[in-house]
Short mmCIF file of C-alpha atoms in Angstrom, two decimals:
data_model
loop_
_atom_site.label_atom_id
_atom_site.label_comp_id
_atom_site.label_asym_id
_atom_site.label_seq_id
_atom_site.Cartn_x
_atom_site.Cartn_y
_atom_site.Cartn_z
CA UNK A 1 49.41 -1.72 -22.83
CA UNK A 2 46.57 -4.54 -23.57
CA UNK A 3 46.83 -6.36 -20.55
CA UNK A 4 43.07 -6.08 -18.64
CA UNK A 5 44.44 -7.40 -15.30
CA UNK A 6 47.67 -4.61 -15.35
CA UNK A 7 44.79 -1.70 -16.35
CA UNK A 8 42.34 -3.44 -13.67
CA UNK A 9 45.40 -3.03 -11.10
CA UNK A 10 46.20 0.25 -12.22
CA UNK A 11 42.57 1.86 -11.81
CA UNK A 12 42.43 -0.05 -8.53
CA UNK A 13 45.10 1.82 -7.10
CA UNK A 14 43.38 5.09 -8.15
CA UNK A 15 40.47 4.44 -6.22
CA UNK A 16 42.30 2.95 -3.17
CA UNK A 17 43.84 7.13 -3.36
CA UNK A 18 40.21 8.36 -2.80
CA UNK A 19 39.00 8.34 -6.46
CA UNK A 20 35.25 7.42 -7.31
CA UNK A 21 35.01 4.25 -9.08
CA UNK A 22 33.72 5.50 -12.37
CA UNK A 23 36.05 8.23 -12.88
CA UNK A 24 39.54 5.68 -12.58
CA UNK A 25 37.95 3.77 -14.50
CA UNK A 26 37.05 6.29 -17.40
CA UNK A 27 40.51 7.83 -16.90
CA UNK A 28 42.39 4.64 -17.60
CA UNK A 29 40.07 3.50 -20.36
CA UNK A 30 40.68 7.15 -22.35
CA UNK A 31 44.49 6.04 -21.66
CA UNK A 32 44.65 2.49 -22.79
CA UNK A 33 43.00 1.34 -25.71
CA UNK A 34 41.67 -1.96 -24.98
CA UNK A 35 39.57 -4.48 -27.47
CA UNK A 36 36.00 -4.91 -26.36
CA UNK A 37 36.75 -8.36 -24.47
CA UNK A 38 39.34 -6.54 -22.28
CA UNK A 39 37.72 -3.86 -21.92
CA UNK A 40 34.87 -5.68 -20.72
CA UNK A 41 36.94 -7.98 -17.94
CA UNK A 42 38.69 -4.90 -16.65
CA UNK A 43 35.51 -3.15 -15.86
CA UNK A 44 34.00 -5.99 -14.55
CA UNK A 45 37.60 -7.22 -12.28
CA UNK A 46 37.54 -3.05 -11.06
CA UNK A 47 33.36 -2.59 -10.12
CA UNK A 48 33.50 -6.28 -8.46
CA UNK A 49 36.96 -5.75 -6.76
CA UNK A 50 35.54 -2.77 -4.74
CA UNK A 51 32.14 -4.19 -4.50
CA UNK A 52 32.98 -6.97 -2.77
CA UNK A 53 36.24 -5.29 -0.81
CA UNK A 54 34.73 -6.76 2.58
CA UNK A 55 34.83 -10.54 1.33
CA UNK A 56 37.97 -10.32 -0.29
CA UNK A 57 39.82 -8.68 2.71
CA UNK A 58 37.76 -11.78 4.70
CA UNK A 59 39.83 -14.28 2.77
CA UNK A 60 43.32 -12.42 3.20
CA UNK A 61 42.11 -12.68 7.14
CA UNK A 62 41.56 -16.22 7.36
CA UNK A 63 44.70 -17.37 5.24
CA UNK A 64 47.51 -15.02 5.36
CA UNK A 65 49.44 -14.78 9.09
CA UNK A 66 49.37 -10.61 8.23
CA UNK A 67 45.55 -9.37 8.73
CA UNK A 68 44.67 -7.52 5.23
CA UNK A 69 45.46 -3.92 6.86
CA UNK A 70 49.07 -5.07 7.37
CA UNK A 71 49.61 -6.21 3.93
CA UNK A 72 51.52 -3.67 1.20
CA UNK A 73 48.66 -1.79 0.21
CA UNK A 74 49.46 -2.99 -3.67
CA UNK A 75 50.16 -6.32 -2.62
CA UNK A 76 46.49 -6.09 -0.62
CA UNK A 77 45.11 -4.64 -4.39
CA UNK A 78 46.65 -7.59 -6.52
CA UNK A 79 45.45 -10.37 -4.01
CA UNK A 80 41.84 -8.67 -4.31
CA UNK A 81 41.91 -8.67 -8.24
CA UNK A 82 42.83 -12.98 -7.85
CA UNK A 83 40.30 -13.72 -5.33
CA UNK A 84 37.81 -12.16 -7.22
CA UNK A 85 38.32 -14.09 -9.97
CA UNK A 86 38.62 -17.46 -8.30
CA UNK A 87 35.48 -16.53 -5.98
CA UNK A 88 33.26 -14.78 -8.78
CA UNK A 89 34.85 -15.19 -12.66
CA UNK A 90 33.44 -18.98 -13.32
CA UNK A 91 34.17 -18.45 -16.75
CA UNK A 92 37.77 -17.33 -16.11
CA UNK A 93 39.64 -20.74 -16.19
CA UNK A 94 41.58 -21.12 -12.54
CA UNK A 95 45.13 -21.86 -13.66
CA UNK A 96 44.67 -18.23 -15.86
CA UNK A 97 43.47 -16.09 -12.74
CA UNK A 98 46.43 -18.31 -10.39
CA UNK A 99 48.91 -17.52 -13.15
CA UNK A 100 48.09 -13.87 -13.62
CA UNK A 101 48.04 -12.49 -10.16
CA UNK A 102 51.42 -14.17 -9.47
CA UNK A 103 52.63 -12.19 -12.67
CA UNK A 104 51.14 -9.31 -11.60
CA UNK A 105 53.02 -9.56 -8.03
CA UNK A 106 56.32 -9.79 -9.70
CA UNK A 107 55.93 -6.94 -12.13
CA UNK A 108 54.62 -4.46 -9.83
CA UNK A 109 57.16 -4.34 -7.13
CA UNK A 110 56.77 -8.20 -5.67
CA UNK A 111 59.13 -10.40 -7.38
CA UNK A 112 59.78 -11.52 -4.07
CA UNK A 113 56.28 -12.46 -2.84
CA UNK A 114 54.85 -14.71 -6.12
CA UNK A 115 55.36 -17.84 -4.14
CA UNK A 116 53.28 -15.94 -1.06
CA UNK A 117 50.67 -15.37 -3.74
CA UNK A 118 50.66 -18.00 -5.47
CA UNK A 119 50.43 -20.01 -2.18
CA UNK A 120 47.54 -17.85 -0.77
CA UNK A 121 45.54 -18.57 -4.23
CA UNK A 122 46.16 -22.04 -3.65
CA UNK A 123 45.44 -22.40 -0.46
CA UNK A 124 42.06 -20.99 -1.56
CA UNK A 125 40.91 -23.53 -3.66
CA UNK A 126 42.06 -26.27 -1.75
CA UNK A 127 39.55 -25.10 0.69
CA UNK A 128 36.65 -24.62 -2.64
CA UNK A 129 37.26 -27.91 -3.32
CA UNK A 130 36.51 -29.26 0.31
CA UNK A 131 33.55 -27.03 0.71
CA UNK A 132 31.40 -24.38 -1.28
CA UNK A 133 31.83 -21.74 0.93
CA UNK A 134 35.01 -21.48 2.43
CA UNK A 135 34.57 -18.48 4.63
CA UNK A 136 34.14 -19.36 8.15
CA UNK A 137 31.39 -16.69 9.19
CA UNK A 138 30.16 -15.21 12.46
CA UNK A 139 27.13 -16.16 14.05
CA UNK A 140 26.16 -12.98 14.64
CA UNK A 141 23.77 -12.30 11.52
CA UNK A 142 24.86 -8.41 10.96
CA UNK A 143 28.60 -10.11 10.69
CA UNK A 144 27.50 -13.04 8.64
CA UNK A 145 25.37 -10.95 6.13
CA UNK A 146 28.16 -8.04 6.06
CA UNK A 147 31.26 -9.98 5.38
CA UNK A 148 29.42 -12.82 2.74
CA UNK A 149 28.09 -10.11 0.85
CA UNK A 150 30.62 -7.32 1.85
CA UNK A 151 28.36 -4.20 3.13
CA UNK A 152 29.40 -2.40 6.05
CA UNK A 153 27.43 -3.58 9.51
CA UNK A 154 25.54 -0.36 9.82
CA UNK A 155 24.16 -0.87 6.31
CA UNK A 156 23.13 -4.64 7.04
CA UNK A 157 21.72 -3.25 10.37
CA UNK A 158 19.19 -0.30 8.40
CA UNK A 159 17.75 -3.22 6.19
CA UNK A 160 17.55 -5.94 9.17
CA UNK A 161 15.21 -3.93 11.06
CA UNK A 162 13.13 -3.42 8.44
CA UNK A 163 13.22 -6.63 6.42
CA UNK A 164 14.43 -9.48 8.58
CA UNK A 165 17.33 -11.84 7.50
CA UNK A 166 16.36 -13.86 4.57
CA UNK A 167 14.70 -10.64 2.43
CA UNK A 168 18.10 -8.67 3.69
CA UNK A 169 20.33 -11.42 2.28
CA UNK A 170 17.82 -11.75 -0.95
CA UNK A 171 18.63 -7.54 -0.82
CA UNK A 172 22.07 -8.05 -0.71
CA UNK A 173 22.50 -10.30 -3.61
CA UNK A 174 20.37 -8.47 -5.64
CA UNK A 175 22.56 -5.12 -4.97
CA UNK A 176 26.05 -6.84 -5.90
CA UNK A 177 24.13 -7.91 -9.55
CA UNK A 178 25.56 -5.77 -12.48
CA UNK A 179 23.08 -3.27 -12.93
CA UNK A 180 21.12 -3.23 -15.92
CA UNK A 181 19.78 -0.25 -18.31
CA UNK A 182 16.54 0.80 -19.08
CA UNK A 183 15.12 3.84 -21.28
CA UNK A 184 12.13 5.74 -21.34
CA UNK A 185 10.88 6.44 -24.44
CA UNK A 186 9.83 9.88 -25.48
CA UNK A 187 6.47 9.86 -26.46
CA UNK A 188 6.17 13.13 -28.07
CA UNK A 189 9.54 11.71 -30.61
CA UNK A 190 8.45 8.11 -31.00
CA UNK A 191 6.36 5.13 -29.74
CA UNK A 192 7.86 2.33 -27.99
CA UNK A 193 6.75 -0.06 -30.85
CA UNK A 194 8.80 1.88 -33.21
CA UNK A 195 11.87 2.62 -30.59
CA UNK A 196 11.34 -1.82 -30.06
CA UNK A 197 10.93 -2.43 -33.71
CA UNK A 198 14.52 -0.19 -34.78
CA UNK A 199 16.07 -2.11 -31.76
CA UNK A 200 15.36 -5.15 -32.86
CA UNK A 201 16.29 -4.76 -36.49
CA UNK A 202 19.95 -3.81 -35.17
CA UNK A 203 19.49 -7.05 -33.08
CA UNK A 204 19.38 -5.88 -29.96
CA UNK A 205 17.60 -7.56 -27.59
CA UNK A 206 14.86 -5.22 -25.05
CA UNK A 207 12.13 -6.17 -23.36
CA UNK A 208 8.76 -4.33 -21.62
CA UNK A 209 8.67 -3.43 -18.41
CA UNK A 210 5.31 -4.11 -16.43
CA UNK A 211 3.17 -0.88 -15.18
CA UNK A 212 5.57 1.77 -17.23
CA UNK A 213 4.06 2.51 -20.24
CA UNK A 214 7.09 4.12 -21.30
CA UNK A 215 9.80 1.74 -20.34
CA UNK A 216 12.07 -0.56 -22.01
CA UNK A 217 15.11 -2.76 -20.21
CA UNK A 218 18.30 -3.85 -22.06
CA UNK A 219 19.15 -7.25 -22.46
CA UNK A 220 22.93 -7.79 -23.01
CA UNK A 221 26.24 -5.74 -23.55
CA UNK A 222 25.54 -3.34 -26.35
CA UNK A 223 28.35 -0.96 -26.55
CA UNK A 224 28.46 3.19 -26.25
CA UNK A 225 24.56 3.93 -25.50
CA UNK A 226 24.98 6.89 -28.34
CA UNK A 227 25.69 4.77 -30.72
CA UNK A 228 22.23 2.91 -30.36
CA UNK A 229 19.08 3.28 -32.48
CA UNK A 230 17.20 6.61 -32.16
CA UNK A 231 19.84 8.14 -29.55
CA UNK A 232 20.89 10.98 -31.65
CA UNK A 233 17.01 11.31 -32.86
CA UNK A 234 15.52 12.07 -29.12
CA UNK A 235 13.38 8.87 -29.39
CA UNK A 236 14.52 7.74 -25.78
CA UNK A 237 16.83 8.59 -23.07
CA UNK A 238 18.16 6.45 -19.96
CA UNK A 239 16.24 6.36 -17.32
CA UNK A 240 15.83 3.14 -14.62
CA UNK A 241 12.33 2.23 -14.09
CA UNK A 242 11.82 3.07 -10.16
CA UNK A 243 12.70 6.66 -11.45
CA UNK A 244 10.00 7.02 -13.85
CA UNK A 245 7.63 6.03 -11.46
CA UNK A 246 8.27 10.00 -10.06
CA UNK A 247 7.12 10.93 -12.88
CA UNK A 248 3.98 9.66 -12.96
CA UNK A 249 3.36 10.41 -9.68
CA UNK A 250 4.01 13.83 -9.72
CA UNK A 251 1.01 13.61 -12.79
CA UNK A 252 1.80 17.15 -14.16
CA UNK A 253 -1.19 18.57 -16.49
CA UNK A 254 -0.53 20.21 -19.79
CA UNK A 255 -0.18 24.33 -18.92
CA UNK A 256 1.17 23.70 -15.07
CA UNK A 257 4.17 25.72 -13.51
CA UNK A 258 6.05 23.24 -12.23
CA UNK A 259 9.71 23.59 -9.87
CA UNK A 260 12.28 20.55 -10.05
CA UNK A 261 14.42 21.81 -7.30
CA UNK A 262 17.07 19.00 -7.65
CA UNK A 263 16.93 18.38 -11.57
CA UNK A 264 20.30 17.50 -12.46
CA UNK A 265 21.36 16.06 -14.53
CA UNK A 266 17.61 15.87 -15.72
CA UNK A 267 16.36 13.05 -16.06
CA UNK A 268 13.19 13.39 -14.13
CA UNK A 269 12.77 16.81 -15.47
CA UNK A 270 12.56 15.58 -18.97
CA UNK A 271 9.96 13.27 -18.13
CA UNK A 272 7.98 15.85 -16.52
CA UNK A 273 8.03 17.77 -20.10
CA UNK A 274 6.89 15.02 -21.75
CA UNK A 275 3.87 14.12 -19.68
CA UNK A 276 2.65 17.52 -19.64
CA UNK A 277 3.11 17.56 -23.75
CA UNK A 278 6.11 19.95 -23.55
CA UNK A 279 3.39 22.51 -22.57
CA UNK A 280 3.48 24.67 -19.73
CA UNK A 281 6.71 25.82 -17.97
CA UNK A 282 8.97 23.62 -15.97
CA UNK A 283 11.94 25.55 -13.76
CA UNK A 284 14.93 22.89 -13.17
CA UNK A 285 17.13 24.63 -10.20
CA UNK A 286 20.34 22.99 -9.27
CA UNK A 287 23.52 24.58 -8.03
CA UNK A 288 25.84 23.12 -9.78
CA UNK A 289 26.56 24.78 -13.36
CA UNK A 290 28.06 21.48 -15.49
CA UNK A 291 25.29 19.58 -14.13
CA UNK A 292 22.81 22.05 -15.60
CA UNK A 293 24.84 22.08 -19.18
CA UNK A 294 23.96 17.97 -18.87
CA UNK A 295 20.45 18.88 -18.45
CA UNK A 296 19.98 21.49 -21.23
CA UNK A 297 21.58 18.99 -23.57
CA UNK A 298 18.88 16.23 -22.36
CA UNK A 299 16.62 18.47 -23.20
CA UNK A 300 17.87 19.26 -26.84
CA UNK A 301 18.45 15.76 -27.67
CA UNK A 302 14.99 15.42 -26.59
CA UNK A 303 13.67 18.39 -28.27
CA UNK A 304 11.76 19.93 -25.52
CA UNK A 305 11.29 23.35 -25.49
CA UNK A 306 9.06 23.87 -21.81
CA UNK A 307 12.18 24.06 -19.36
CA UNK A 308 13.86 26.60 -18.16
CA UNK A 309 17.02 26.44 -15.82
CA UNK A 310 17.80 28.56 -12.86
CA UNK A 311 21.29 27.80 -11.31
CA UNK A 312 20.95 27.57 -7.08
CA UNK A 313 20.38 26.41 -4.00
CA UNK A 314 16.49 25.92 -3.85
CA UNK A 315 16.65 26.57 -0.17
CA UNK A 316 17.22 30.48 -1.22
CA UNK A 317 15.17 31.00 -4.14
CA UNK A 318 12.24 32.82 -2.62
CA UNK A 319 10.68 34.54 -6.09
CA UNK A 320 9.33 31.03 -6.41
CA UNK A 321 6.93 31.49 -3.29
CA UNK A 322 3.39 30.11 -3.76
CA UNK A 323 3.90 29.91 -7.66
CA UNK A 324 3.90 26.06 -8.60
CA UNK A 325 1.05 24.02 -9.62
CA UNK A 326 3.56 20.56 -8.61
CA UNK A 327 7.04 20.73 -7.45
CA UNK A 328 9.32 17.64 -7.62
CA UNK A 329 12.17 17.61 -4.67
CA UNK A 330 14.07 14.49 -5.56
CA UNK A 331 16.53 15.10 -2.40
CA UNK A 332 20.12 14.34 -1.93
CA UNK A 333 20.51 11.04 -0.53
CA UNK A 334 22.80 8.38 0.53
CA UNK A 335 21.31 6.33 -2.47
CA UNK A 336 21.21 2.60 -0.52
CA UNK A 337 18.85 2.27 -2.93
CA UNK A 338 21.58 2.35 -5.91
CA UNK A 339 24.24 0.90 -4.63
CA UNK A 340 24.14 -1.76 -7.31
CA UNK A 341 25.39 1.21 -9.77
CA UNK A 342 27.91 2.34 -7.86
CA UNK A 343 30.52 0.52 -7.00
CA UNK A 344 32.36 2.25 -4.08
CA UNK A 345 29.17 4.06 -2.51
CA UNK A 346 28.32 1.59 0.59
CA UNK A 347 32.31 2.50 1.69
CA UNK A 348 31.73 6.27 1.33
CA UNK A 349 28.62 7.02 3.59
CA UNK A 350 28.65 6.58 6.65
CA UNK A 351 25.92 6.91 9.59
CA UNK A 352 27.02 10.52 10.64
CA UNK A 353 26.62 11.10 6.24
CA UNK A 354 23.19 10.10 6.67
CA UNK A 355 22.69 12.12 9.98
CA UNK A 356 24.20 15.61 7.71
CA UNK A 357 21.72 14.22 4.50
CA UNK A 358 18.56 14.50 7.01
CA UNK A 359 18.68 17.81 7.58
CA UNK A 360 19.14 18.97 4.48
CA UNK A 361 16.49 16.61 3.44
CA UNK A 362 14.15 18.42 6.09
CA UNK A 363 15.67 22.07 4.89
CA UNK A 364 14.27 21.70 1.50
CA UNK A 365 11.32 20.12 2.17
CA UNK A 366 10.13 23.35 4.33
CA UNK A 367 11.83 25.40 1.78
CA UNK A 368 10.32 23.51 -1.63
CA UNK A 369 6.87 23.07 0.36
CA UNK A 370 6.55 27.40 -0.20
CA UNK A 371 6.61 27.55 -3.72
CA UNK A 372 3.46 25.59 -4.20
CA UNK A 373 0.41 27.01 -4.52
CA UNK A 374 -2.49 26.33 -2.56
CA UNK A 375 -4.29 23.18 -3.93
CA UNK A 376 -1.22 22.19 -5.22
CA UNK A 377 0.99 19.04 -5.10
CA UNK A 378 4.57 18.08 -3.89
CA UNK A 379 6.72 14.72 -4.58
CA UNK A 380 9.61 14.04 -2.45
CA UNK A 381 11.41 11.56 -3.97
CA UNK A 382 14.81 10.01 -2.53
CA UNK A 383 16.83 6.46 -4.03
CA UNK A 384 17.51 5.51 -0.22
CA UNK A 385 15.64 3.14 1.47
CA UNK A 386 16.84 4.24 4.82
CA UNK A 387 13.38 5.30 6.81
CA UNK A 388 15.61 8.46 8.60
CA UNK A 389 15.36 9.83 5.29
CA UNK A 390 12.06 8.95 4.25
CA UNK A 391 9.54 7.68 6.36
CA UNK A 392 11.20 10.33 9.03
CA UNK A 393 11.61 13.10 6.53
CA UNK A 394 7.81 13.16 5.86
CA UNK A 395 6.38 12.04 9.46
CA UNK A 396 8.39 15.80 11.18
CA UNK A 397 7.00 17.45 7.82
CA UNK A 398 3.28 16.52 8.47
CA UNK A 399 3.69 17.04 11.89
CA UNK A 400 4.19 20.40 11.79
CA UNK A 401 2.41 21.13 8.67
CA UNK A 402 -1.18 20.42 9.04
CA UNK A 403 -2.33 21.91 5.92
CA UNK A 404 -0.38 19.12 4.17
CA UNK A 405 -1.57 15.69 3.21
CA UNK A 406 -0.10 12.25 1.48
CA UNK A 407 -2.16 11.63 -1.10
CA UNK A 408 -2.93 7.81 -2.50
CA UNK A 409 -0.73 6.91 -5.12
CA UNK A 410 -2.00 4.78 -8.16
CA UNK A 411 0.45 2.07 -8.35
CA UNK A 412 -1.46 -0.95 -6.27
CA UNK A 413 2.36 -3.15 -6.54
CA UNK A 414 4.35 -1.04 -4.31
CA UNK A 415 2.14 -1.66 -0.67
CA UNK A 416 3.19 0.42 1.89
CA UNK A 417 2.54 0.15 5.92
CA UNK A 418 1.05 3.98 5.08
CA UNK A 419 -0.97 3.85 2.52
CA UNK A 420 0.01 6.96 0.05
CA UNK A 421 3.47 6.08 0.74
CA UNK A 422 5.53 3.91 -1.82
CA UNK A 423 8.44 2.19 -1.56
CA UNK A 424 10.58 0.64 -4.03
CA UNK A 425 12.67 -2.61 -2.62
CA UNK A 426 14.62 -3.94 -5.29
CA UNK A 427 14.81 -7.84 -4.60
CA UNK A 428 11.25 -7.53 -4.97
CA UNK A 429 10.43 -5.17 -8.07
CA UNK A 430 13.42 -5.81 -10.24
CA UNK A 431 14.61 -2.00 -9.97
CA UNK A 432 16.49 0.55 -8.12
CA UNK A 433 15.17 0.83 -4.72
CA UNK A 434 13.39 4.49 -4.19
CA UNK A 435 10.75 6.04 -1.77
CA UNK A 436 8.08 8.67 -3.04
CA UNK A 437 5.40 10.37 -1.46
CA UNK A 438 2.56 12.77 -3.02
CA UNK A 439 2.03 16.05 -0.79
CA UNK A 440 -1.10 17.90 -1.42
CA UNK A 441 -1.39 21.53 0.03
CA UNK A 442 -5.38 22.43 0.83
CA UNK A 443 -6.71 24.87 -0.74
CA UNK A 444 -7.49 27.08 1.90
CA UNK A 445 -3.79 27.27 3.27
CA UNK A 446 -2.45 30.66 2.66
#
């Protein structure tokens, strides 16, 4: 089967069972060859049909006598996949994404319904035509902002307070964007002239990215990241931008002991290797044994020899007591700061998610803050930008840690309302949205 919309429909379905976006979608690929172009639309027609679920099931509403909830859940799943394309595809001619929905209605179990579908579709852009946006809204802004740009209220509500309307709607745009892909290069393998020189010679297109020494962004579709210049080599690895800011922060010395308590699938860890020369020893815990395999091949690709992996839950991994000179805990999170890169997570967590997330946030902070040393540093690192899980987090910590401090941080872009505290929004920086904070421990604490 060849046809992207059928595949697109298909994958849909698996998700609308429970499945996470990425893994339908790598399931059908490995079972349907398609050509590059159709490959292409399908992913695009699947990330975009459950991104913007909200607005879709917001046109169903308004035109269709049956709410969206009362439609065939199929029928609901084929009317999503022609909206999109009318509301979203420009390049995808109207007449084609008209024409294909009603065909996919009557070969998947609505041969009945095509003139339903084909009516809703065209009832649709009669409305485009009259007006650019042809969703009537709420005037309530949590409404407005939720259904045009389809994140749940409580979502819209977490960035309101802290941002206002027009840099939550400037937010929201920026998080239904594709997402693009940047490396770090490894500077102990290569130099990013030479990585920018052998990418450019293949004709792909990169660019620098400001205050990252190590950084380069992907312009354009390229195909299988593997198959890309220096891949196989260890010259680079992919890493987004905000998250090599850790890194840096962190500023691990050549010789330090240093814990990653959440290193998975390594990432971070690797960096930390290569700032400290791939000299000193680096232990990356995480409890979950594939995700470690991931990591030790990182760090082969890489060729770094400085890490060692210790499988569990860093809450009960007390030999590590007062032996780090930095320890990284980049905590579980809801990732609101990500959302951009996956599809289906601003549908999965909920508030009462976030509420569970907190305290294990504030568990392994108490837990991670005994294995450093005294004099030493800690960087709690989340990609959520909800302040119950950062600003929070931190404030209890301090409160009842006096022997604790933030310390500043060196990156004078990110301001703060606490200085030492950064914060990564993305409409503003161009990158995933993370917070970070350096801990120092005095060096008279026992």
């Amino acid at each position: 089967m060849t046809n992207p919309r059928q595949v697109a429909f298909i994958a849909l379905k698996e998700v609308h069972k429970g499945a996470y976006t990425d893994v339908a979608l790598d399931r059908v690929l490995q079972k349907f060859k398609l050509p590059d172009n159709d490959r292409r639309l399908m992913t695009e027609l699947v990330y975009g049909s459950v991104r913007r679920q909200r607005t879709l099931d917001a046109i169903i509403d308004q035109l269709a006598t049956k709410k969206n909830q009362q439609q065939p859940k199929d029928l609901r799943t084929i009317l999503h996949l022609g909206f999109y394309q009318l509301r979203y595809q420009e390049r995808i001619p109207v007449s084609a994404a008209v024409n294909t929905t009603v065909e996919l209605a009557k070969e998947n179990g609505f041969p009945g319904l095509t003139g339903f579908v084909n009516g809703l579709l065209r009832q649709y852009l009669r409305l485009l035509e009259k007006s650019l946006e042809p969703l009537i809204l709420p005037e309530n802004p949590v409404e407005k902002l939720g259904i045009l740009h389809s994140f749940p209220n409580w979502i819209i509500e977490v960035w309101l307070s802290q941002l206002g309307f027009e840099e939550t709607e400037k937010l929201c745009i920026w998080m239904n964007q594709t997402p693009t892909i940047d490396l770090r290069i490894n500077i102990l393998r290569s130099s990013l002239k030479e990585v920018k020189s052998a990418f450019e010679a293949a004709g792909i297109l990169v660019k620098s990215i400001p205050n990252l020494p190590q950084a380069l962004r992907l312009i354009g579709n390229n195909g299988p990241i593997q198959n890309l210049p220096g891949f196989c080599e260890g010259w680079w690895t992919v890493q987004d931008s905000s998250a090599q800011l850790v890194g840096y922060l962190l500023d691990p010395k050549p010789g330090d002991v240093v814990i990653d308590a959440c290193a998975a699938p390594g990432g971070k860890t690797t960096h930390i290797a290569e700032l400290m020369g791939d000299e000193g020893k680096i232990w990356a815990c995480d409890q979950t044994a594939s995700r470690l395999r991931k990591l030790k091949e990182n760090a082969q690709r890489l060729h770094l020899q400085s890490i060692h992996t210790c499988m569990g839950d860093s809450r009960n991994l007390p030999q590590f007591s007062q032996t780090a000179d930095c320890v990284l805990l980049d905590a579980p999170c809801s990732g609101l700061g990500t959302m951009h890169r996956h599809a289906d997570a601003r549908w999965r967590q909920t508030p009462d998610s976030v509420q569970e997330l907190c305290q294990l946030q504030k568990q392994l902070l108490s837990h991670n803050a005994t294995f450093v040393k005294a004099g030493g540093v800690l960087v709690y690192a989340t990609c959520t930008l909800h302040p119950e899980e950062n600003e929070q987090v931190i404030s209890e910590f301090l409160a009842v840690n006096p022997h604790w401090q933030v310390e500043p941080h060196p990156f004078e872009l990110f301001n703060h309302t606490t200085p030492g505290w950064l914060k990564v929004w993305p409409h503003q920086q161009d990158m995933d949205g993370f917070f970070m904070v350096r801990l120092k421990k005095s060096k008279d604490s026992q």
